[in-house]
Coordinates of C-alpha atoms in Angstrom, one line a residue:
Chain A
X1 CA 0.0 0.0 0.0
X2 CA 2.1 2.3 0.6
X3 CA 4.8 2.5 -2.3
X4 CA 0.7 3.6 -4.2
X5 CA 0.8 6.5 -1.7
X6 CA 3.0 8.5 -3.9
X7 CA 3.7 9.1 -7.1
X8 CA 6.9 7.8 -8.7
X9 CA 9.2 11.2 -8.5
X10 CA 10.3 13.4 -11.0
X11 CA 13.4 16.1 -10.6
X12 CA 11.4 18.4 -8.9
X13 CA 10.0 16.0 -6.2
X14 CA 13.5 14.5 -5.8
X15 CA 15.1 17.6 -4.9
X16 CA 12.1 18.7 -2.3
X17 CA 12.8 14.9 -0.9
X18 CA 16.3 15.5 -0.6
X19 CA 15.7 18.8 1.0
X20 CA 13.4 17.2 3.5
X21 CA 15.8 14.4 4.0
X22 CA 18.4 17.2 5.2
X23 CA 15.8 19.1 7.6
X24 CA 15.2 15.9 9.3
X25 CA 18.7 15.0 9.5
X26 CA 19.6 18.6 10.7
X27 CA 17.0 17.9 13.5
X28 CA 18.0 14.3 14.3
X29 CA 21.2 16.2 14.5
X30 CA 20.5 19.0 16.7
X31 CA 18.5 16.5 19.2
X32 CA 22.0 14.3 19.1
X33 CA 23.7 17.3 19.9
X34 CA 21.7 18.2 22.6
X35 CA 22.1 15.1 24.2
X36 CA 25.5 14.7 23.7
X37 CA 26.5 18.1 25.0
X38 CA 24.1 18.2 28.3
X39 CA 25.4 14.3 28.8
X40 CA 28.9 15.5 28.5
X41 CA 27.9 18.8 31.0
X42 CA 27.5 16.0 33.7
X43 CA 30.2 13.9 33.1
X44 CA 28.0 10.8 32.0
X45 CA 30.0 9.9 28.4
X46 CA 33.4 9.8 30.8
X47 CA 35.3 6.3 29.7
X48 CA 35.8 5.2 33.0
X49 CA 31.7 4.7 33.4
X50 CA 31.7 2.9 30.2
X51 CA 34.9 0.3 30.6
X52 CA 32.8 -1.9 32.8
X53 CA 31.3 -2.8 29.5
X54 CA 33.8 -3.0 27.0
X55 CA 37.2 -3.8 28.4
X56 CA 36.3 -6.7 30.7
X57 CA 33.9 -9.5 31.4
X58 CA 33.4 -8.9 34.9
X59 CA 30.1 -6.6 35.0
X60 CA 28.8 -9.6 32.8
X61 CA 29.5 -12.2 34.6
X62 CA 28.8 -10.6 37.9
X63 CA 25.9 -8.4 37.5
X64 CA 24.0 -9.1 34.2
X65 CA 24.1 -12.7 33.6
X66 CA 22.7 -13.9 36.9
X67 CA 20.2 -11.1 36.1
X68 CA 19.6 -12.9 32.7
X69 CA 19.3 -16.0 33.4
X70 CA 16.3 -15.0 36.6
X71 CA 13.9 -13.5 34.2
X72 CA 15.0 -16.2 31.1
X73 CA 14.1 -18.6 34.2
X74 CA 11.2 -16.6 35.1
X75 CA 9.7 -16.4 31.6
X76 CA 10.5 -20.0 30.8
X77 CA 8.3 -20.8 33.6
X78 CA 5.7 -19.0 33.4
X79 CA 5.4 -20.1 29.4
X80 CA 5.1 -24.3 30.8
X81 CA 2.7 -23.9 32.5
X82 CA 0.5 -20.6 31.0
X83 CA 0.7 -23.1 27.6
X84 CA -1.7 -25.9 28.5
X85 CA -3.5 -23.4 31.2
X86 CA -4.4 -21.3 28.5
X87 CA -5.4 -24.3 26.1
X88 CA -7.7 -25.2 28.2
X89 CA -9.3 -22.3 28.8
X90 CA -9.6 -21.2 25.2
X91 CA -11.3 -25.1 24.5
X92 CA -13.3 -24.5 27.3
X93 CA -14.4 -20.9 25.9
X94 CA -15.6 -23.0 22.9
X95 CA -17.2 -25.8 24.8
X96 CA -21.0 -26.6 24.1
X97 CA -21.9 -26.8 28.0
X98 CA -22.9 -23.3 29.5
X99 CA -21.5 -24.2 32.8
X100 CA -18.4 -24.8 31.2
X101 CA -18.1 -21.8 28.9
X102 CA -19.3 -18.7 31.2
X103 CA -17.2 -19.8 34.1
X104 CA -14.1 -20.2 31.4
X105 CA -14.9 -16.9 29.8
X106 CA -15.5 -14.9 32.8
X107 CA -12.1 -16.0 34.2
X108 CA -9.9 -15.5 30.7
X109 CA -11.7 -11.9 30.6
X110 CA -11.2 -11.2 34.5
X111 CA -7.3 -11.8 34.0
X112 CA -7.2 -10.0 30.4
X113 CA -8.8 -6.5 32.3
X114 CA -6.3 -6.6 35.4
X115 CA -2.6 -5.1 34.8
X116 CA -0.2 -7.8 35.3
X117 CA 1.9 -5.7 38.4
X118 CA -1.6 -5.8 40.3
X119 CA -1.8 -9.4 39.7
X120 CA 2.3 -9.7 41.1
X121 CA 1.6 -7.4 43.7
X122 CA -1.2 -9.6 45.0
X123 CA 0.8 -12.8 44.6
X124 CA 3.6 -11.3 46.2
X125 CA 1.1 -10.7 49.4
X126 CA -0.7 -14.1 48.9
X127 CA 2.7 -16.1 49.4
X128 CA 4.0 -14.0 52.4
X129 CA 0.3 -14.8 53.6
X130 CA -0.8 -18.1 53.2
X131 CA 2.3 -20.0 52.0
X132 CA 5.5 -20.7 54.2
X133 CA 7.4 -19.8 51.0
X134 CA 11.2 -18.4 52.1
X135 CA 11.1 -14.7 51.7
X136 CA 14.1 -14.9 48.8
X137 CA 12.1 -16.8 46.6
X138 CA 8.4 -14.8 47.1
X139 CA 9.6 -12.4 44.1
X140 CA 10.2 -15.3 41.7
X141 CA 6.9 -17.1 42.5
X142 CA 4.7 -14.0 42.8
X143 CA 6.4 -12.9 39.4
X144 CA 5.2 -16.2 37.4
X145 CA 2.1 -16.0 39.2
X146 CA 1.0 -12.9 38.1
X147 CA 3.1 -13.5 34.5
X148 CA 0.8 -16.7 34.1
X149 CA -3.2 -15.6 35.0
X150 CA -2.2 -12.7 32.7
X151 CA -0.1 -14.9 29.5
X152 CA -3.3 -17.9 30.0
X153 CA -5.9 -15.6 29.1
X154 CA -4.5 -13.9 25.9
X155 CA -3.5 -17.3 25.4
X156 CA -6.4 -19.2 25.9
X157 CA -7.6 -16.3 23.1
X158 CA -4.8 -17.2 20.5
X159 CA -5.7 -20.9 20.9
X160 CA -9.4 -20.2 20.7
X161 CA -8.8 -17.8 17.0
X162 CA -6.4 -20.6 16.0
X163 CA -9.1 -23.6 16.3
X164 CA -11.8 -21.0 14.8
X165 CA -9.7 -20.0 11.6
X166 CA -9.2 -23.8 10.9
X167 CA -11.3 -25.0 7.7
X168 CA -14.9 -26.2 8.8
X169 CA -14.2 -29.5 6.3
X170 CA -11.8 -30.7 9.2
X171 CA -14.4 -31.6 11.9
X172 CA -17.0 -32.7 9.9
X173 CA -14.9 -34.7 8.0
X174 CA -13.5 -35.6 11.3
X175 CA -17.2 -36.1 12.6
X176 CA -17.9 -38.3 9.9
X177 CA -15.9 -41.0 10.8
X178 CA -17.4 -41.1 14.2
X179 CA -14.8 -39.6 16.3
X180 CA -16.2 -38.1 19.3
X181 CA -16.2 -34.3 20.1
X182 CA -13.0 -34.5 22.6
X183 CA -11.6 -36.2 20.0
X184 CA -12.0 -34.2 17.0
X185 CA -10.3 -31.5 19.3
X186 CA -7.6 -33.5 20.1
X187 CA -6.6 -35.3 17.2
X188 CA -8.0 -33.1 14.2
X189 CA -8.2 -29.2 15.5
X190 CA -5.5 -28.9 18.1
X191 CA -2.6 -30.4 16.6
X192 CA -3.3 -28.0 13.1
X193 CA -3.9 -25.0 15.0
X194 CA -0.6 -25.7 17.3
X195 CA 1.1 -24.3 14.0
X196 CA -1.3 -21.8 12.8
X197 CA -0.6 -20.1 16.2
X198 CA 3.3 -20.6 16.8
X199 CA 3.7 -16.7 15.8
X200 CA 1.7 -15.5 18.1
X201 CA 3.1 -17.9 20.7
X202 CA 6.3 -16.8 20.4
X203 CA 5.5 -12.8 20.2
X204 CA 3.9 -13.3 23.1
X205 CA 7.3 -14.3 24.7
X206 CA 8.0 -11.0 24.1
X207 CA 5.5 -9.6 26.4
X208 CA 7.0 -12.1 29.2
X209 CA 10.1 -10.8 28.9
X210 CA 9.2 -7.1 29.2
X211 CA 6.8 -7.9 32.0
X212 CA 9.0 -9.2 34.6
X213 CA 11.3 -6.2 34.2
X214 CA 8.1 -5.3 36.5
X215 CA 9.3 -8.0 39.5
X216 CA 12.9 -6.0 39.5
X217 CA 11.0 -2.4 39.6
X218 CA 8.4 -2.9 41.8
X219 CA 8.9 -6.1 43.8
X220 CA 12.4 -7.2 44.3
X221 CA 12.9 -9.7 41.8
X222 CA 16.8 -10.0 41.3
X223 CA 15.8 -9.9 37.1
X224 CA 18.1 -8.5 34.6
X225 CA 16.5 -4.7 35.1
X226 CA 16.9 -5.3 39.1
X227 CA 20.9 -5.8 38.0
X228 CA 21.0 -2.2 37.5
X229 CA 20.8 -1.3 40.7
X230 CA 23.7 -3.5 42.4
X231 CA 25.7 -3.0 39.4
X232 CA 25.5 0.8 38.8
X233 CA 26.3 0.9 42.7
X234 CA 29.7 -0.3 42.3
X235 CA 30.8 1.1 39.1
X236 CA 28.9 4.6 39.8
X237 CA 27.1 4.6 36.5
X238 CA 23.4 4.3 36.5
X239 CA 22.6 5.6 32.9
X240 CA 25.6 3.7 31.0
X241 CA 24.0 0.6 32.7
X242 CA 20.8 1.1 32.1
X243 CA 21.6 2.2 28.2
X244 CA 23.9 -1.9 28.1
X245 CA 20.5 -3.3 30.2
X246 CA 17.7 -1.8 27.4
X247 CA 20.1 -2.8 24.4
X248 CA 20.3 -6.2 25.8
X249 CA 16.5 -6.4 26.0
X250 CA 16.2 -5.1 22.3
X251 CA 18.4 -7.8 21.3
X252 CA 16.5 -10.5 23.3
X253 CA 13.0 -9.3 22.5
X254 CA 14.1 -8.0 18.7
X255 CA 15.1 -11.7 17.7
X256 CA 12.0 -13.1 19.0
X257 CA 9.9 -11.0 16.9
X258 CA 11.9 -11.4 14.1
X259 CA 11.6 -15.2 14.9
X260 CA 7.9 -14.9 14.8
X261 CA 7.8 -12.5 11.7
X262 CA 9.8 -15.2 9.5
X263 CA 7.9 -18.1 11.4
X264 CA 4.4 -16.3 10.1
X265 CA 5.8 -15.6 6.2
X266 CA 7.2 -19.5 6.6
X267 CA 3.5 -20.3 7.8
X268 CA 1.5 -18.2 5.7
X269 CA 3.9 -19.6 2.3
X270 CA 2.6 -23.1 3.1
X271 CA -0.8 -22.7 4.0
X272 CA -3.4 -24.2 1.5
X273 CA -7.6 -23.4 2.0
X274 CA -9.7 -26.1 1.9
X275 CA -12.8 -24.3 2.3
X276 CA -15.1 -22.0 4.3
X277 CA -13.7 -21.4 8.0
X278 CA -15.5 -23.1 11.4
X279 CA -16.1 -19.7 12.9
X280 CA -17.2 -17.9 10.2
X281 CA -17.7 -14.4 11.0
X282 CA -16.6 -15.0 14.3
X283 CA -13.1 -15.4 13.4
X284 CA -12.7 -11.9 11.4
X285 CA -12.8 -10.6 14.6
X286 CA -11.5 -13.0 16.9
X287 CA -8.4 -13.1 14.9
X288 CA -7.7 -9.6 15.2
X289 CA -6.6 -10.5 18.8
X290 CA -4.6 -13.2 17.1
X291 CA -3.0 -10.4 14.2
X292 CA -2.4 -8.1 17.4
X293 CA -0.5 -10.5 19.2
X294 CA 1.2 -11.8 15.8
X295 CA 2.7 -8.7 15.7
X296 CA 3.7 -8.3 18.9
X297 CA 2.2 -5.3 20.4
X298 CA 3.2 -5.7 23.6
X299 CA 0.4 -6.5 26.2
X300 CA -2.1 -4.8 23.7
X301 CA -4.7 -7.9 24.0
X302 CA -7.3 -6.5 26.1
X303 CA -11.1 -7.0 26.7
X304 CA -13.5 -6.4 23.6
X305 CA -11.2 -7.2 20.5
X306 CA -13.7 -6.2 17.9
X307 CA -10.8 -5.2 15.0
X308 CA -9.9 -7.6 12.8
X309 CA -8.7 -7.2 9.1
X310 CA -11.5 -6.6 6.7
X311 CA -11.3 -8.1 3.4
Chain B
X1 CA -16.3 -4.3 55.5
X2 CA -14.8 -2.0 53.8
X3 CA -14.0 0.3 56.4
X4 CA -10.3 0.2 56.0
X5 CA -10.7 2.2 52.6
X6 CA -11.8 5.1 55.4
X7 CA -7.8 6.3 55.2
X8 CA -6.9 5.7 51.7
X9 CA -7.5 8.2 48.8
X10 CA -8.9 5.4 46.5
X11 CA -10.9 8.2 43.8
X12 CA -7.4 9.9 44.2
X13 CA -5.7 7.0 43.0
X14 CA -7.7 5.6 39.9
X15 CA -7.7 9.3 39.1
X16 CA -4.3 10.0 38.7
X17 CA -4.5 6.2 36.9
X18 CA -7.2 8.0 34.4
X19 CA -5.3 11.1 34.1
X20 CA -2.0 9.4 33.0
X21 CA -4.2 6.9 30.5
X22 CA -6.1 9.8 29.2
X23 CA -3.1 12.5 28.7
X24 CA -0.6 9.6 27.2
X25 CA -3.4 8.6 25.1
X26 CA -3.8 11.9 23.3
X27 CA -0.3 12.2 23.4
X28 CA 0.8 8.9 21.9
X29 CA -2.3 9.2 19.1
X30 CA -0.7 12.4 17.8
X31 CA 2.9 11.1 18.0
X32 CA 1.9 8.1 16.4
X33 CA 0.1 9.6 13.5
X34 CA 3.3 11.3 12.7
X35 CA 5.4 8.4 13.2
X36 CA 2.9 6.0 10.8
X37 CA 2.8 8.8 8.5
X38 CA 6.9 8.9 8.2
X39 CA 6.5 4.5 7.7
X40 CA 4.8 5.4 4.9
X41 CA 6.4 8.7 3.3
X42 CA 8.4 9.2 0.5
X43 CA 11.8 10.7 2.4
X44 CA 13.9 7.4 3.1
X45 CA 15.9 8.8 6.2
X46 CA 12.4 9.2 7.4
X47 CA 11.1 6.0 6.4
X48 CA 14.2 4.5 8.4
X49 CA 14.0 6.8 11.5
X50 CA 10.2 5.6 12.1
X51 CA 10.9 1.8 11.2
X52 CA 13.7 2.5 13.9
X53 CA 12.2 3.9 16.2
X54 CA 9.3 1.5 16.4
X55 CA 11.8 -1.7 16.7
X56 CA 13.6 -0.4 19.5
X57 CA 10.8 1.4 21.8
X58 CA 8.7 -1.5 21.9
X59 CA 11.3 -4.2 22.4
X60 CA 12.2 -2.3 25.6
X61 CA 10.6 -3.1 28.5
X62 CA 8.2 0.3 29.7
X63 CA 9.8 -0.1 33.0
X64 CA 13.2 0.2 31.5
X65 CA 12.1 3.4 29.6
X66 CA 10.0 5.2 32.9
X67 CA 13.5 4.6 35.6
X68 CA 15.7 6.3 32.3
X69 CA 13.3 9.3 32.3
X70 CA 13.1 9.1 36.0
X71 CA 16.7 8.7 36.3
X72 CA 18.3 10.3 33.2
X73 CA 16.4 12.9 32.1
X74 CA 15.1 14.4 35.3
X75 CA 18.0 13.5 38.2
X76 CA 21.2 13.6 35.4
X77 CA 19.9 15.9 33.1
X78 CA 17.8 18.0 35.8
X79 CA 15.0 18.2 33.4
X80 CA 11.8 19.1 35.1
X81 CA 9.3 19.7 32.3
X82 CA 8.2 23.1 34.0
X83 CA 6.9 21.4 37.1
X84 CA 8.7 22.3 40.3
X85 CA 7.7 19.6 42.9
X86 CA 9.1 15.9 43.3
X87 CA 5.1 14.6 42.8
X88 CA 4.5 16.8 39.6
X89 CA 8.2 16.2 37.9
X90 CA 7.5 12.5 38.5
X91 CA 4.2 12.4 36.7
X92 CA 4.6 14.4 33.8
X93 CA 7.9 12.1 33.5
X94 CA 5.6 9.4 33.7
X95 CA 3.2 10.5 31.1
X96 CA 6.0 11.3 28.6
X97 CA 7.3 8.0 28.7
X98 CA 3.8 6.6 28.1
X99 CA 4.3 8.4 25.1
X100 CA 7.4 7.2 24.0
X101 CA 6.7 3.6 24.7
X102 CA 2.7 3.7 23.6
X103 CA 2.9 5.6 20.0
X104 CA 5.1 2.7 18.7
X105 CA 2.1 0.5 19.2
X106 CA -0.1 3.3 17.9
X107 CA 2.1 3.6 14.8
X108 CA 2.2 -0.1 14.3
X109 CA -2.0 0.0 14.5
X110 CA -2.6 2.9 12.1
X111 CA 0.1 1.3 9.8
X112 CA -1.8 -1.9 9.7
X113 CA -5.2 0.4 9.2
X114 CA -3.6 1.8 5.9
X115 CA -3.0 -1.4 4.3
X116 CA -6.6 -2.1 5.0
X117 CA -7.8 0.9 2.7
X118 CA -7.9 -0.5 -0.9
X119 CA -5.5 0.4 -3.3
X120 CA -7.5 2.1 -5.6
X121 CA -8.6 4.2 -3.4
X122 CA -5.0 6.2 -3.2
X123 CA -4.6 5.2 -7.1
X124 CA -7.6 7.6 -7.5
X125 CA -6.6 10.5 -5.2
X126 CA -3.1 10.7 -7.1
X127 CA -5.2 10.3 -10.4
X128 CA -6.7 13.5 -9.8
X129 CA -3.8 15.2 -8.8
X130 CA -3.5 15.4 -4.8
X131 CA 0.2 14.9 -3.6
X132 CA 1.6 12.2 -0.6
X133 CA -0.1 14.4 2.3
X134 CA -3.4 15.3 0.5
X135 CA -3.6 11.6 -0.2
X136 CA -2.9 10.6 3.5
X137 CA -5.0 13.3 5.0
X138 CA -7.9 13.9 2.9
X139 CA -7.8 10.1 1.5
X140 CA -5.8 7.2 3.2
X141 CA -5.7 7.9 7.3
X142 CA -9.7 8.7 7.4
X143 CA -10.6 5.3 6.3
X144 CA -7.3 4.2 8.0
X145 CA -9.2 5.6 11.6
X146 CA -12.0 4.0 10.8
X147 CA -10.5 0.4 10.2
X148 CA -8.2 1.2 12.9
X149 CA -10.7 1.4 16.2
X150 CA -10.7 -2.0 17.2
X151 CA -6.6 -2.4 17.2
X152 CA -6.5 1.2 18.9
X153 CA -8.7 0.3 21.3
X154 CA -6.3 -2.5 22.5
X155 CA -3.8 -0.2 22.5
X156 CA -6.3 1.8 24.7
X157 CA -7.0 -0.4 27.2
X158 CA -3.3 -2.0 27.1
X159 CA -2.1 2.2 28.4
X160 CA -5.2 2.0 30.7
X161 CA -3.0 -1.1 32.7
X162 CA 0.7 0.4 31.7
X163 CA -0.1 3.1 34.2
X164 CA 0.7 1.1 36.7
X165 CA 4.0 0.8 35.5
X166 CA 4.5 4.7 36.8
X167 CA 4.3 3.3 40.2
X168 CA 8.0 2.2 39.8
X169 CA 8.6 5.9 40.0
X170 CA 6.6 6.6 42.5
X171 CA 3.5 8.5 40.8
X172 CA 0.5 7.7 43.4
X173 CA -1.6 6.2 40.9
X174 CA -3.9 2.6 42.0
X175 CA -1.0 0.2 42.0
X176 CA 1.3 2.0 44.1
X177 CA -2.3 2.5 46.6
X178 CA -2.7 -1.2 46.5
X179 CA 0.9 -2.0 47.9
X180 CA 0.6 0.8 50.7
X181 CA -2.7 -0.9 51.1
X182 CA -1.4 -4.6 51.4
X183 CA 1.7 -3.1 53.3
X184 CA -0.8 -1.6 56.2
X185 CA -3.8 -3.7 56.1
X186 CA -4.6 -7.0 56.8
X187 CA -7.1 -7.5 54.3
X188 CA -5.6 -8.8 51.1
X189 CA -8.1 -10.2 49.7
X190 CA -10.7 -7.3 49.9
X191 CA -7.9 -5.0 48.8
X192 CA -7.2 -6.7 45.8
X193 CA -10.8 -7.1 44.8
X194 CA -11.4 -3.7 44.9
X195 CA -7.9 -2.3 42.8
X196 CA -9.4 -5.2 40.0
X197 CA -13.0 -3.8 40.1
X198 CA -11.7 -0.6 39.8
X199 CA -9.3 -2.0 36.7
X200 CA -12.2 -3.9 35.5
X201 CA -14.5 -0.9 35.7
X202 CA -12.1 1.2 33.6
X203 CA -11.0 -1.4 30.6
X204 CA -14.5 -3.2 30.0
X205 CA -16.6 -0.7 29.5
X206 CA -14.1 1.1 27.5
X207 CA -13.7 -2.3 25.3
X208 CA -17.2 -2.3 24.8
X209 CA -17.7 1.3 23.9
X210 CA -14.8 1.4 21.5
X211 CA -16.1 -2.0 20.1
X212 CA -19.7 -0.7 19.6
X213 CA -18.1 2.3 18.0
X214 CA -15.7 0.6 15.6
X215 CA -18.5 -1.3 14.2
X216 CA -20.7 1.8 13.6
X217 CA -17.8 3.8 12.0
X218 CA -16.1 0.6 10.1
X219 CA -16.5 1.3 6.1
X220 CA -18.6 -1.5 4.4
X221 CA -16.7 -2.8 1.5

């Protein structure tokens, strides 16, 4: 779309592009300037607050990896087990019993409407409660706590546009053998849509990752964010380590998407239609939860996903 | 039951909570716009800035980009954005990195919205004559809007729970109330019920308004 935005350009629009391209970069280099200068004013580009970085190992290995590894822990975590929780909710959103489906949907739209540091907060105070959980390791389960009622609810909506978008032909051919309904689900629907949904899957990791920067911030979780504070305390350097912490996350979270962008165009290359989808309409808009997570706007899932691509 | 709300500002709280969803809203829409608008513009360097900007803001953690404002901006750099006390600095910090981190996602939204409006539709506008912005303002981003509710609206209610984020820097919006809460009282269960009605109150309805109005306003093609 939008190379038909404009018209291919003759001289004259070349040379307004090119003066345009030089405002821009006299402004992208007047805000660099800026910043460099009123960094420099307090002493903040000095080497000796960037060496930790560059000329050893040490601030790696001390501070960042055992930061890295808690929230890859963390986030590993809290994926097991918000996978099958949220499969099962999104089947039982789709389940033919009432008593099944409100209680299912009430819960996965509870959890969607709630931000996830509320639901960490409450963990946190629900394990120094009720639990005889060591204080040291309340931050780590109240973080995958709160990490998984959020992740199982937009998940049990990826599964649930997945099985939808799947080609009606599969469970009544399905039916037509005779299998029953738990196992049309389990042997015909769920394995294809496993695929269909592996983007969205793994842009949703994405969201994990951000999310427990929340458990270092707000409630003690020794993450990779939390680093910052021991590390920046012994090399006297709190913006050079946050700057090395956020370029570590945009490598991280930058590969997954990328991941999940080739996984889709890998996906989408293969698929073949064999006919009218199961949900119909329903699955226009449905899968505009699925398209938002596909591309992975953060924890943009919320309550009321009416968009949805229009053909 | 609920007396122990007696010393707690709760209104106070999910106040400040609607004030920083409603100002970064506005803000990010605006900020966004531009930035979807430079995605899809003619000028490369601009084309690259936005594609840029949008890979690296959202791959960061909000939390990351609130303590750098907190930390850089305001106690390195000593900006104050006009305000002169430690509760106003904080939340106007708090509101601008809203910004930042939410207009990717707007930018990402309206971007997909353009590639919903049908080629011919920008064929026509240059066929008649009207140049890049005519055809994005007068053209493209109004039925780009239209197609563009729904997603937005995520995006809406996703800002409505990033508030909380600001607690990290100490802005006295619902989820910072809720840990003083938990901290001094004994009811936790009762206190967490009420920050999630409160939540739940602010994101339904507004899912259900936006969704009601996104049908209404969708183009029929």
């Amino acid at each position: 779309m939008s190379s038909v935005l404009y018209d291919a350009q003759g001289p004259r629009a070349k040379r307004r592009n090119v003066l345009y391209t030089a405002l821009f970069l006299v402004a992208l280099a007047a805000l660099g300037w800026w910043v460099y200068t009123s960094l420099d004013d307090k002493g903040q580009l000095a080497w000796p607050l960037w060496k930790p970085f560059f000329s050893s190992t040490e601030a790696y290995s001390t501070y960042i990896w055992p930061g890295l590894q808690n929230t890859l822990e963390a986030g590993a975590l809290a994926m097991v087990i918000a996978l099958p929780l949220g499969a099962a909710l999104g089947i039982a959103r789709m389940s033919d019993h009432a008593w099944v489906r409100v209680p299912g949907t009430i819960v996965v739209e509870f959890f969607r409407a709630i931000p996830v540091l509320v639901l960490m907060i409450f963990g946190l105070a629900l394990f120094a409660k009720y639990t005889d959980v060591a204080a040291d390791d309340r931050p780590f389960y109240a973080v995958v706590t709160g990490l998984v009622l959020y992740n199982a609810s937009v998940l049990a909506e990826i599964v649930r546009a997945g099985i939808l978008a799947l080609p009606k032909g599969q469970s009544e051919a399905a039916q037509a053998i005779g299998l029953r309904k738990g196992q049309v689900m389990r042997l015909i629907l769920l394995p294809q849509s496993i695929t269909a949904m592996l983007p969205a899957i793994v842009s949703q990791l994405v969201v994990i990752v951000k999310d427990t920067a929340l458990g270092g911030a707000v409630l003690t979780f020794p993450e990779l964010l939390a680093s910052a504070h021991p590390m920046s305390g012994y090399y006297g350097n709190i913006l050079a380590s946050l700057t090395v912490l956020a370029l570590i996350y945009v490598i991280i979270n930058f590969s997954l998407t990328s991941f999940a962008s080739w996984l889709e165009a890998r996906l989408r290359r293969r698929r073949k239609s064999t006919g009218p989808v199961l949900g119909g309409q329903d699955v226009v808009n449905i899968a505009g939860t699925a398209a938002t997570a596909a591309d992975p706007t953060g924890s943009t899932a919320g309550i009321g996903d009416f968009g949805g691509t229009r053909k | 039951m609920f007396d122990f709300l007696e010393g707690y500002d709760v209104w106070g709280a999910f106040w400040t909570t609607v004030q920083l969803t409603l100002l970064a809203a506005v803000g990010s829409l605006l900020w966004g716009t531009v930035l979807a608008a430079m995605r899809v513009g003619p000028v490369p360097l601009m084309r690259g800035f936005g594609t840029a900007y949008v890979n690296i803001v959202r791959n960061i953690p909000l939390t990351v980009i609130i303590l750098f404002s907190s930390l850089g901006l305001n106690q390195t750099l000593g900006i104050s954005l006009g305000a002169d006390d430690f509760k106003t600095i904080n939340f106007r910090l708090a509101v601008l990195s809203l910004i930042v981190y939410t207009s990717a996602f707007v930018c990402e939204a309206i971007r997909a919205g353009i590639n919903t409006v049908p080629v011919g539709q920008a064929e026509a506008a240059r066929a008649i004559g009207l140049n890049f912005t005519q055809v994005l303002m007068l053209v493209v981003l109004p039925q780009a809007f239209r197609a563009t509710v729904g997603p937005l609206t995520n995006v809406l209610i996703a800002l409505t729970k990033n508030t909380t984020v600001a607690s990290a820097i100490g802005v006295g919006e619902a989820a910072l109330l809720m840990k003083e809460m938990i901290e001094n009282e004994a009811q936790l269960l009762l206190i967490s019920a009420v920050i999630a009605f409160g939540f739940c109150c602010l994101t339904v309805p507004t899912g259900l308004i936006f969704g009601w109005v996104g049908k209404k306003v969708a183009v029929k093609r």
